[in-house]
Tab-separated table of C-alpha atoms and ligand atoms in Angstrom:
chain	number	residue	atom	x	y	z
A	1	MET	CA	24.933	-13.980	37.881
A	2	PRO	CA	24.278	-10.314	38.309
A	3	ASN	CA	25.633	-7.859	36.055
A	4	SER	CA	28.038	-5.466	37.697
A	5	GLU	CA	27.472	-1.847	36.782
A	6	ALA	CA	30.940	-1.920	34.782
A	7	ASN	CA	29.394	-4.609	33.023
A	8	LEU	CA	26.229	-3.203	32.258
A	9	GLU	CA	28.037	-0.017	31.012
A	10	GLN	CA	30.117	-2.432	28.732
A	11	LEU	CA	26.894	-3.890	27.361
A	12	GLU	CA	25.512	-0.750	26.731
A	13	VAL	CA	28.621	0.632	24.783
A	14	ASP	CA	28.459	-2.512	22.826
A	15	PHE	CA	24.679	-1.837	22.143
A	16	GLN	CA	25.476	1.547	20.725
A	17	ALA	CA	28.391	0.381	18.803
A	18	ARG	CA	26.180	-2.192	17.236
A	19	ILE	CA	23.581	0.568	16.205
A	20	ASP	CA	25.944	2.816	15.036
A	21	ALA	CA	27.816	0.174	12.744
A	22	GLU	CA	23.615	0.057	11.223
A	23	GLU	CA	23.589	-3.503	12.677
A	24	ARG	CA	20.339	-4.601	13.163
A	25	ILE	CA	18.996	-5.688	17.061
A	26	GLU	CA	17.347	-8.975	17.020
A	27	PRO	CA	15.165	-10.404	20.021
A	28	LYS	CA	17.657	-12.107	21.846
A	29	ASP	CA	20.196	-9.864	21.926
A	30	TRP	CA	21.099	-7.807	25.270
A	31	MET	CA	19.359	-4.468	24.868
A	32	PRO	CA	18.500	-1.615	27.471
A	33	GLU	CA	15.230	-1.933	28.905
A	34	LYS	CA	14.431	1.767	27.958
A	35	TYR	CA	14.991	0.456	24.033
A	36	ARG	CA	12.745	-2.754	24.792
A	37	LYS	CA	9.952	-0.412	26.032
A	38	THR	CA	10.186	2.271	23.586
A	39	VAL	CA	10.205	-0.258	20.580
A	40	LEU	CA	7.559	-2.362	22.096
A	41	ARG	CA	5.170	0.698	22.728
A	42	GLN	CA	5.798	1.919	19.288
A	43	MET	CA	5.025	-1.320	17.412
A	44	SER	CA	2.438	-1.629	19.839
A	45	GLN	CA	0.791	1.740	18.689
A	46	HIS	CA	1.559	0.998	14.965
A	47	ALA	CA	-0.242	-2.707	15.034
A	48	HIS	CA	-3.539	-0.735	16.872
A	49	SER	CA	-3.281	1.700	14.402
A	50	GLU	CA	-3.661	-0.573	11.579
A	51	VAL	CA	-6.682	-2.382	13.059
A	52	ILE	CA	-8.413	0.422	14.164
A	53	GLY	CA	-7.948	2.037	10.806
A	54	MET	CA	-10.180	-0.395	9.568
A	55	GLN	CA	-13.244	1.188	10.875
A	56	PRO	CA	-13.309	4.373	9.322
A	57	GLU	CA	-13.141	2.674	5.606
A	58	GLY	CA	-14.883	-0.378	6.551
A	59	ASN	CA	-17.674	2.121	7.089
A	60	TRP	CA	-18.130	2.763	3.408
A	61	ILE	CA	-17.720	-0.899	2.261
A	62	THR	CA	-21.179	-1.641	1.963
A	63	ARG	CA	-22.021	1.666	0.453
A	64	ALA	CA	-19.030	1.910	-2.310
A	65	PRO	CA	-20.474	3.279	-5.236
A	66	SER	CA	-19.774	0.527	-7.841
A	67	LEU	CA	-18.875	-2.964	-7.279
A	68	HIS	CA	-15.565	-2.341	-8.534
A	69	ARG	CA	-14.756	0.198	-5.495
A	70	LYS	CA	-16.314	-2.502	-3.168
A	71	ILE	CA	-13.635	-4.954	-4.285
A	72	VAL	CA	-10.918	-2.506	-3.959
A	73	LEU	CA	-11.862	-1.145	-0.658
A	74	LEU	CA	-12.342	-5.109	0.595
A	75	ALA	CA	-8.816	-5.774	-0.682
A	76	LYS	CA	-7.461	-2.473	0.865
A	77	VAL	CA	-8.993	-3.085	4.485
A	78	GLN	CA	-8.061	-6.935	4.277
A	79	ASP	CA	-4.532	-5.601	3.916
A	80	GLU	CA	-4.574	-3.251	6.860
A	81	ALA	CA	-5.640	-6.509	9.008
A	82	GLY	CA	-2.571	-8.049	7.683
A	83	HIS	CA	-0.213	-5.158	8.374
A	84	GLY	CA	-1.774	-5.327	11.969
A	85	LEU	CA	-0.855	-9.161	12.108
A	86	TYR	CA	2.651	-8.447	11.197
A	87	LEU	CA	3.257	-5.820	13.644
A	88	TYR	CA	1.686	-7.784	16.735
A	89	SER	CA	3.863	-10.669	15.623
A	90	ALA	CA	6.920	-8.127	15.721
A	91	ALA	CA	5.737	-6.806	18.844
A	92	GLU	CA	5.407	-10.467	20.587
A	93	THR	CA	8.917	-11.138	19.665
A	94	LEU	CA	9.872	-8.740	22.646
A	95	GLY	CA	7.747	-11.241	25.037
A	96	ALA	CA	4.390	-9.056	25.348
A	97	THR	CA	1.582	-11.437	24.047
A	98	ARG	CA	-1.239	-10.585	21.728
A	99	GLU	CA	-3.829	-10.637	24.502
A	100	GLU	CA	-1.789	-8.210	26.842
A	101	LEU	CA	-1.365	-5.645	23.915
A	102	VAL	CA	-4.851	-5.927	23.044
A	103	GLN	CA	-6.199	-5.500	26.561
A	104	LEU	CA	-4.051	-2.502	27.343
A	105	MET	CA	-5.411	-0.611	24.142
A	106	HIS	CA	-8.833	-1.556	25.492
A	107	GLU	CA	-8.072	0.070	28.699
A	108	GLY	CA	-6.981	3.153	26.798
A	109	LYS	CA	-3.237	2.653	28.482
A	110	ALA	CA	-1.977	2.009	24.494
A	111	LYS	CA	-2.558	4.526	21.893
A	112	TYR	CA	-3.304	4.166	18.243
A	113	SER	CA	-2.990	6.956	15.373
A	114	SER	CA	-5.286	9.965	16.305
A	115	ILE	CA	-6.297	10.232	12.892
A	116	PHE	CA	-8.792	7.307	13.163
A	117	ASN	CA	-10.813	9.426	15.508
A	118	TYR	CA	-12.087	11.093	12.653
A	119	PRO	CA	-15.292	10.250	10.879
A	120	THR	CA	-15.955	9.319	7.324
A	121	LEU	CA	-18.558	11.363	6.215
A	122	THR	CA	-19.018	11.045	2.656
A	123	TRP	CA	-17.317	8.618	-0.312
A	124	ALA	CA	-14.729	11.412	-0.947
A	125	ASP	CA	-13.310	10.570	2.394
A	126	ILE	CA	-12.379	7.229	1.391
A	127	GLY	CA	-10.485	8.835	-1.449
A	128	ALA	CA	-8.654	11.397	0.935
A	129	ILE	CA	-7.603	8.390	3.644
A	130	GLY	CA	-6.209	6.499	0.820
A	131	TRP	CA	-4.248	9.651	-0.507
A	132	LEU	CA	-3.596	11.682	2.338
A	133	VAL	CA	-3.653	8.960	5.139
A	134	ASP	CA	-2.226	6.049	3.600
A	135	GLY	CA	0.617	8.646	2.106
A	136	ALA	CA	1.477	10.101	5.002
A	137	ALA	CA	1.790	6.423	6.540
A	138	ILE	CA	3.795	5.748	3.517
A	139	VAL	CA	6.354	8.609	4.234
A	140	ASN	CA	6.590	7.242	7.739
A	141	GLN	CA	6.889	3.773	6.878
A	142	VAL	CA	9.836	4.085	4.144
A	143	ALA	CA	12.326	5.644	6.940
A	144	LEU	CA	11.164	3.025	9.274
A	145	GLN	CA	12.201	0.444	6.744
A	146	ARG	CA	15.699	1.046	8.421
A	147	THR	CA	14.986	1.305	12.014
A	148	SER	CA	17.246	-0.795	14.597
A	149	TYR	CA	14.873	-3.320	15.619
A	150	GLY	CA	15.181	-6.044	13.223
A	151	PRO	CA	11.648	-7.565	13.321
A	152	TYR	CA	10.173	-4.159	13.203
A	153	SER	CA	12.168	-3.065	10.101
A	154	ARG	CA	11.225	-6.429	8.100
A	155	SER	CA	7.490	-5.829	9.036
A	156	MET	CA	8.010	-2.155	7.658
A	157	ILE	CA	9.552	-3.453	4.693
A	158	ARG	CA	6.823	-5.912	3.759
A	159	ILE	CA	3.920	-3.252	4.427
A	160	CYS	CA	5.514	-0.776	2.426
A	161	LYS	CA	5.481	-3.208	-0.574
A	162	GLU	CA	1.601	-3.320	-0.439
A	163	GLU	CA	1.019	0.249	0.726
A	164	SER	CA	1.506	2.083	-2.550
A	165	PHE	CA	-1.511	0.211	-3.765
A	166	HIS	CA	-3.573	1.984	-1.011
A	167	GLN	CA	-2.618	5.258	-2.007
A	168	ARG	CA	-3.271	5.070	-5.644
A	169	GLN	CA	-6.543	3.882	-5.249
A	170	GLY	CA	-7.266	6.669	-2.859
A	171	TYR	CA	-5.926	9.321	-5.432
A	172	GLU	CA	-7.882	7.814	-8.278
A	173	ILE	CA	-11.095	8.254	-6.128
A	174	MET	CA	-10.183	11.660	-5.868
A	175	LEU	CA	-9.255	12.247	-9.281
A	176	LYS	CA	-12.963	11.029	-10.603
A	177	LEU	CA	-14.637	13.125	-7.986
A	178	ALA	CA	-12.799	16.296	-8.943
A	179	ASN	CA	-13.437	15.761	-12.639
A	180	GLY	CA	-16.781	14.738	-11.817
A	181	SER	CA	-19.847	17.330	-11.504
A	182	PRO	CA	-19.811	20.467	-9.188
A	183	GLU	CA	-21.503	18.493	-6.247
A	184	GLN	CA	-18.395	15.895	-6.693
A	185	LYS	CA	-15.993	18.109	-6.778
A	186	ALA	CA	-16.999	20.073	-3.639
A	187	MET	CA	-17.468	16.579	-1.595
A	188	ALA	CA	-13.695	16.260	-3.051
A	189	GLN	CA	-12.480	19.672	-1.938
A	190	ASP	CA	-14.541	19.011	1.506
A	191	ALA	CA	-12.801	15.870	2.245
A	192	LEU	CA	-9.331	17.142	1.549
A	193	ASN	CA	-10.245	20.430	3.476
A	194	ARG	CA	-10.941	17.935	6.567
A	195	PHE	CA	-8.188	15.353	6.315
A	196	TRP	CA	-5.242	17.893	5.597
A	197	GLU	CA	-4.401	18.955	9.027
A	198	PRO	CA	-5.195	15.731	10.937
A	199	SER	CA	-2.778	13.920	8.501
A	200	LEU	CA	-0.156	16.533	8.990
A	201	MET	CA	-0.505	15.349	12.553
A	202	MET	CA	0.207	12.100	11.990
A	203	PHE	CA	4.033	12.657	12.223
A	204	GLY	CA	3.288	13.545	15.843
A	205	PRO	CA	4.320	16.895	17.618
A	206	THR	CA	6.677	19.325	16.253
A	207	ASP	CA	10.267	18.455	17.345
A	208	ALA	CA	10.259	20.996	19.914
A	209	ASP	CA	7.752	19.239	21.633
A	210	SER	CA	8.805	15.679	21.389
A	211	PRO	CA	11.489	15.254	24.276
A	212	ASN	CA	11.977	11.635	23.661
A	213	SER	CA	12.667	11.853	19.946
A	214	ALA	CA	16.630	12.613	20.604
A	215	GLN	CA	17.177	9.121	22.393
A	216	SER	CA	15.060	7.235	19.690
A	217	MET	CA	17.276	8.771	17.071
A	218	LYS	CA	20.333	7.967	18.817
A	219	TRP	CA	18.914	4.183	18.953
A	220	LYS	CA	17.626	4.712	15.529
A	221	ILE	CA	14.334	3.366	16.280
A	222	LYS	CA	13.570	6.693	14.305
A	223	ARG	CA	15.294	7.411	11.569
A	224	LYS	CA	14.025	11.022	10.772
A	225	SER	CA	12.315	13.580	12.791
A	226	ASN	CA	8.611	14.415	13.171
A	227	ASP	CA	9.260	17.696	11.267
A	228	GLU	CA	11.428	16.204	8.709
A	229	LEU	CA	8.896	13.478	7.468
A	230	ARG	CA	5.993	16.264	7.780
A	231	GLN	CA	7.810	18.536	5.551
A	232	ALA	CA	8.743	15.598	2.915
A	233	PHE	CA	5.089	14.720	2.878
A	234	VAL	CA	3.741	18.312	2.080
A	235	ASP	CA	6.238	18.960	-0.377
A	236	GLN	CA	5.213	16.099	-2.007
A	237	THR	CA	1.526	16.415	-1.786
A	238	ILE	CA	1.279	20.199	-3.173
A	239	LYS	CA	1.655	19.003	-6.748
A	240	GLN	CA	-0.991	16.167	-6.111
A	241	ILE	CA	-3.410	18.641	-4.813
A	242	GLU	CA	-2.894	21.036	-7.949
A	243	VAL	CA	-3.319	18.015	-10.636
A	244	LEU	CA	-6.485	17.367	-8.882
A	245	GLY	CA	-7.263	20.924	-9.616
A	246	LEU	CA	-8.501	21.467	-5.895
A	247	GLU	CA	-7.806	24.431	-4.194
A	248	MET	CA	-5.460	24.559	-1.429
A	249	PRO	CA	-6.487	23.388	2.083
A	250	SER	CA	-5.023	26.176	3.765
A	251	LYS	CA	-3.995	29.817	3.000
A	252	ASP	CA	-1.068	29.285	4.443
A	253	ILE	CA	0.525	27.110	1.924
A	254	LYS	CA	3.085	28.678	0.244
A	255	TRP	CA	6.525	28.159	-1.699
A	256	ASN	CA	9.475	29.513	0.197
A	257	GLU	CA	12.204	30.153	-1.974
A	258	GLU	CA	14.907	30.283	0.764
A	259	ARG	CA	14.212	27.049	2.788
A	260	GLY	CA	13.654	25.209	-0.814
A	261	HIS	CA	10.366	23.886	1.001
A	262	TYR	CA	6.669	24.438	0.909
A	263	ASP	CA	5.449	26.357	4.224
A	264	PHE	CA	1.769	25.095	5.490
A	265	GLY	CA	1.302	27.235	8.754
A	266	GLU	CA	0.664	26.422	12.139
A	267	LEU	CA	-1.229	23.501	13.201
A	268	ASN	CA	-4.085	23.170	15.578
A	269	TRP	CA	-2.146	21.068	18.127
A	270	ASP	CA	-4.568	21.822	20.857
A	271	GLU	CA	-7.098	19.932	18.794
A	272	PHE	CA	-4.362	17.107	18.361
A	273	PHE	CA	-3.751	16.787	21.839
A	274	ALA	CA	-7.514	16.638	22.957
A	275	VAL	CA	-7.857	14.050	20.361
A	276	ILE	CA	-5.162	11.965	22.146
A	277	LYS	CA	-6.573	12.578	25.317
A	278	GLY	CA	-9.784	10.605	24.042
A	279	ASN	CA	-12.029	13.684	22.980
A	280	GLY	CA	-11.923	13.167	19.226
A	281	PRO	CA	-15.030	12.773	17.314
A	282	CYS	CA	-14.950	8.979	17.157
A	283	ASN	CA	-12.581	7.916	20.213
A	284	ARG	CA	-15.265	6.036	22.183
A	285	GLN	CA	-16.956	4.473	19.298
A	286	ARG	CA	-13.523	3.045	18.036
A	287	LEU	CA	-12.819	1.347	20.830
A	288	ALA	CA	-16.040	0.199	21.652
A	289	HIS	CA	-16.431	-1.382	18.412
A	290	HIS	CA	-13.133	-3.187	18.540
A	291	LYS	CA	-14.465	-4.489	22.086
A	292	LYS	CA	-17.438	-5.683	20.803
A	293	ALA	CA	-15.838	-7.287	17.624
A	294	HIS	CA	-13.439	-9.135	19.805
A	295	ASP	CA	-16.151	-10.238	22.686
A	296	GLU	CA	-18.206	-11.261	19.739
A	297	GLY	CA	-15.618	-13.376	18.003
A	298	ALA	CA	-14.742	-15.224	21.413
A	299	TRP	CA	-17.333	-18.183	20.738
A	300	VAL	CA	-15.162	-18.783	17.410
A	301	ARG	CA	-11.764	-19.038	19.117
A	302	GLU	CA	-13.343	-21.457	21.744
A	303	ALA	CA	-14.897	-23.564	19.413
A	304	ALA	CA	-11.531	-23.951	17.463
A	305	ARG	CA	-9.898	-24.870	20.559
A	306	ALA	CA	-12.806	-27.411	21.918
A	307	TYR	CA	-12.627	-28.982	18.229
A	308	GLU	CA	-8.576	-29.126	18.464
A	309	ALA	CA	-8.823	-30.786	21.966
A	310	LYS	CA	-11.485	-33.310	20.614
A	311	LYS	CA	-9.145	-34.197	17.318
A	312	LYS	CA	-6.270	-34.518	20.010
A	313	ALA	CA	-8.467	-36.977	22.386
A	314	ARG	CA	-9.676	-38.965	19.413
A	315	ALA	CA	-6.187	-39.708	18.123
A	316	GLU	CA	-4.908	-40.735	21.389
A	317	LYS	CA	-7.320	-43.012	21.778
A	318	ALA	CA	-7.066	-44.694	18.324
A	319	ALA	CA	-3.594	-45.064	19.333
B	1	MET	CA	-8.981	-16.157	26.462
B	2	SER	CA	-5.693	-18.032	26.523
B	3	ASN	CA	-3.063	-18.000	23.470
B	4	MET	CA	-3.201	-20.122	20.445
B	5	PRO	CA	0.345	-21.286	19.587
B	6	LEU	CA	2.766	-19.620	17.682
B	7	PHE	CA	3.607	-20.812	14.153
B	8	GLU	CA	6.472	-19.748	12.214
B	9	VAL	CA	5.581	-19.263	8.353
B	10	PHE	CA	7.925	-20.052	5.356
B	11	VAL	CA	7.379	-19.330	1.950
B	12	ARG	CA	8.625	-20.035	-1.495
B	13	SER	CA	8.119	-17.317	-3.710
B	14	LYS	CA	9.356	-19.475	-7.042
B	15	ARG	CA	9.700	-22.893	-7.826
B	16	GLY	CA	13.586	-23.624	-7.671
B	17	LEU	CA	14.025	-21.078	-4.676
B	18	ASP	CA	14.289	-21.724	-1.279
B	19	HIS	CA	11.308	-21.509	1.340
B	20	THR	CA	12.254	-18.295	3.264
B	21	HIS	CA	11.062	-17.256	6.539
B	22	CYS	CA	8.519	-14.283	6.149
B	23	GLY	CA	6.717	-14.138	9.645
B	24	SER	CA	4.478	-15.906	12.119
B	25	LEU	CA	1.049	-16.112	13.137
B	26	HIS	CA	-1.147	-18.019	15.691
B	27	ALA	CA	-3.333	-20.833	15.169
B	28	GLU	CA	-5.126	-23.414	16.907
B	29	ASN	CA	-3.184	-26.255	14.845
B	30	ALA	CA	-0.792	-26.443	11.616
B	31	GLU	CA	-3.931	-26.880	8.965
B	32	GLN	CA	-5.453	-23.611	10.367
B	33	ALA	CA	-1.855	-22.079	10.495
B	34	LEU	CA	-1.606	-23.035	6.736
B	35	GLU	CA	-4.729	-21.438	6.151
B	36	TYR	CA	-4.072	-17.981	7.681
B	37	ALA	CA	-0.700	-17.889	6.147
B	38	ARG	CA	-2.017	-18.263	2.780
B	39	ASP	CA	-4.582	-15.438	3.397
B	40	VAL	CA	-1.900	-13.100	5.311
B	41	TYR	CA	1.307	-14.094	3.467
B	42	THR	CA	0.364	-14.583	-0.384
B	43	ARG	CA	-2.402	-12.279	-1.220
B	44	ARG	CA	-0.318	-11.418	-4.051
B	45	SER	CA	0.556	-14.396	-5.372
B	46	GLU	CA	3.814	-14.011	-3.394
B	47	GLY	CA	4.349	-17.797	-2.861
B	48	VAL	CA	3.856	-21.318	-4.443
B	49	SER	CA	4.533	-23.356	-1.603
B	50	ILE	CA	4.072	-22.590	2.073
B	51	TRP	CA	5.456	-24.456	5.196
B	52	VAL	CA	4.350	-23.914	8.726
B	53	VAL	CA	6.369	-24.885	11.864
B	54	LYS	CA	5.279	-24.513	15.517
B	55	ALA	CA	7.645	-21.815	16.985
B	56	SER	CA	8.018	-24.050	20.008
B	57	ASP	CA	9.738	-27.117	17.882
B	58	VAL	CA	12.423	-24.518	16.814
B	59	THR	CA	15.609	-25.108	18.327
B	60	ALA	CA	17.725	-22.126	17.738
B	61	SER	CA	21.372	-21.331	18.221
B	62	GLN	CA	22.282	-18.958	21.141
B	63	GLU	CA	23.256	-15.604	20.165
B	64	SER	CA	25.528	-15.207	23.377
B	65	ASP	CA	27.491	-18.473	22.546
B	66	ARG	CA	28.164	-17.143	19.084
B	67	ASP	CA	31.908	-17.124	19.740
B	68	SER	CA	32.363	-20.477	21.139
B	69	PHE	CA	29.867	-22.040	18.493
B	70	TYR	CA	30.880	-20.292	15.478
B	71	ASP	CA	35.219	-19.804	16.392
B	72	PRO	CA	36.348	-23.035	15.141
B	73	MET	CA	35.250	-21.564	11.557
B	74	ASP	CA	37.101	-18.459	11.742
B	75	ASP	CA	40.399	-19.758	11.929
B	76	LYS	CA	40.457	-21.500	8.378
B	77	PRO	CA	41.019	-19.104	5.904
B	78	TYR	CA	42.230	-22.076	3.375
B	79	ARG	CA	38.568	-23.041	3.070
B	80	HIS	CA	38.042	-19.980	1.174
B	81	ALA	CA	38.813	-19.432	-2.756
B	82	THR	CA	40.647	-16.561	-2.255
B	83	HIS	CA	43.391	-17.889	0.053
B	84	TYR	CA	44.943	-19.471	-2.888
B	85	VAL	CA	47.051	-16.928	-4.884
B	86	LEU	CA	47.436	-18.018	-8.460
B	87	PRO	CA	48.978	-16.544	-11.713
B	88	ASP	CA	46.906	-13.874	-13.241
B	89	GLU	CA	46.549	-15.978	-16.529
B	90	VAL	CA	44.665	-18.663	-14.472
B	91	ASN	CA	43.008	-16.585	-12.092
B	92	ASN	CA	39.550	-16.841	-12.988
B	93	MET	CA	39.550	-20.377	-12.017
C	1	FE2	FE1	-1.336	-0.305	6.552
C	2	FE2	FE1	-2.610	1.234	4.121
């Protein structure tokens, strides 16, 4: 039976009422097409980010400075694979298949967080990533634990439980380096300087430049605006920089008595949009590597399938 | 590459507690699903027992039928303890 226009309007009113009452939306519920698309896009982007995010860190697994650092980094990267899985599963509840989602990323039609298009040049970058990149991700994900789409919210809760180890191990690496030899300290400072701005940009464009945010806030897909989250991250991070005894990564960082927050100056948004468009230092490399790993794993999936078919046939014959 | 079947994963976090749904994953068969579930959902000893169930084997009630499905239970307040008003002295019953 086709929905009459009045009927559709009523469905939309009921949908918004459910959201306003802080009820979660579950996969089988009626939802506006635009809501479905927005949540699906956000979850798939988030899933791709977890998976692509393994590459810059994976770059240092074989070169970690000690066996302890190596097993920690392995465990962290393995967690990120798990996060990817939780999020792909959540995305699949809206009817997309894993294969389609991956395909869209390979075709450049689905994005991942642009932070992962920066290279990890030194061991200190692994510290900076855990501390700043995971730190920024945590601020974002803590807010998303209350996102309106049930499966997304549940995967965020699960992920947040695992993230704080990521940030702490990163900060611990920075702490060691910052208190080490002058060369080590310089390395830590350099990593902080390079990852500072890109980390702040992880929250997305300024509120003035994100036209779709208002609707996402109304639907409670987003719970806090990009600028609010970014400010919260800056405020919590300044003290951590001081404890490391490193210099501030920007001259513009100042306490603003009036606002009760730290100012941090203008960010280079031209760079941000260039990286999103595919022109960051590592965009091509990241995608090519993902495709290669995916293709080279094809025989494993085929073998598993063939083995399963063979087992079934044998069982049928025996019966 | 065609899709591997989807499995729902239930984990019992501690002896004495129920298995609770904690997510899903794709695997070729149940044994593989169990191994993947161990790797993904119990990396920090979150469980002492795991169930995996093929998602296609789950029969679910329909949210849209909710009214007629659960309605009969809504008008039976006498099934709740609070329905019975007792004197204060014995009200901890
Ligand atoms: Fe993660
Ligand atoms: Fe992480």
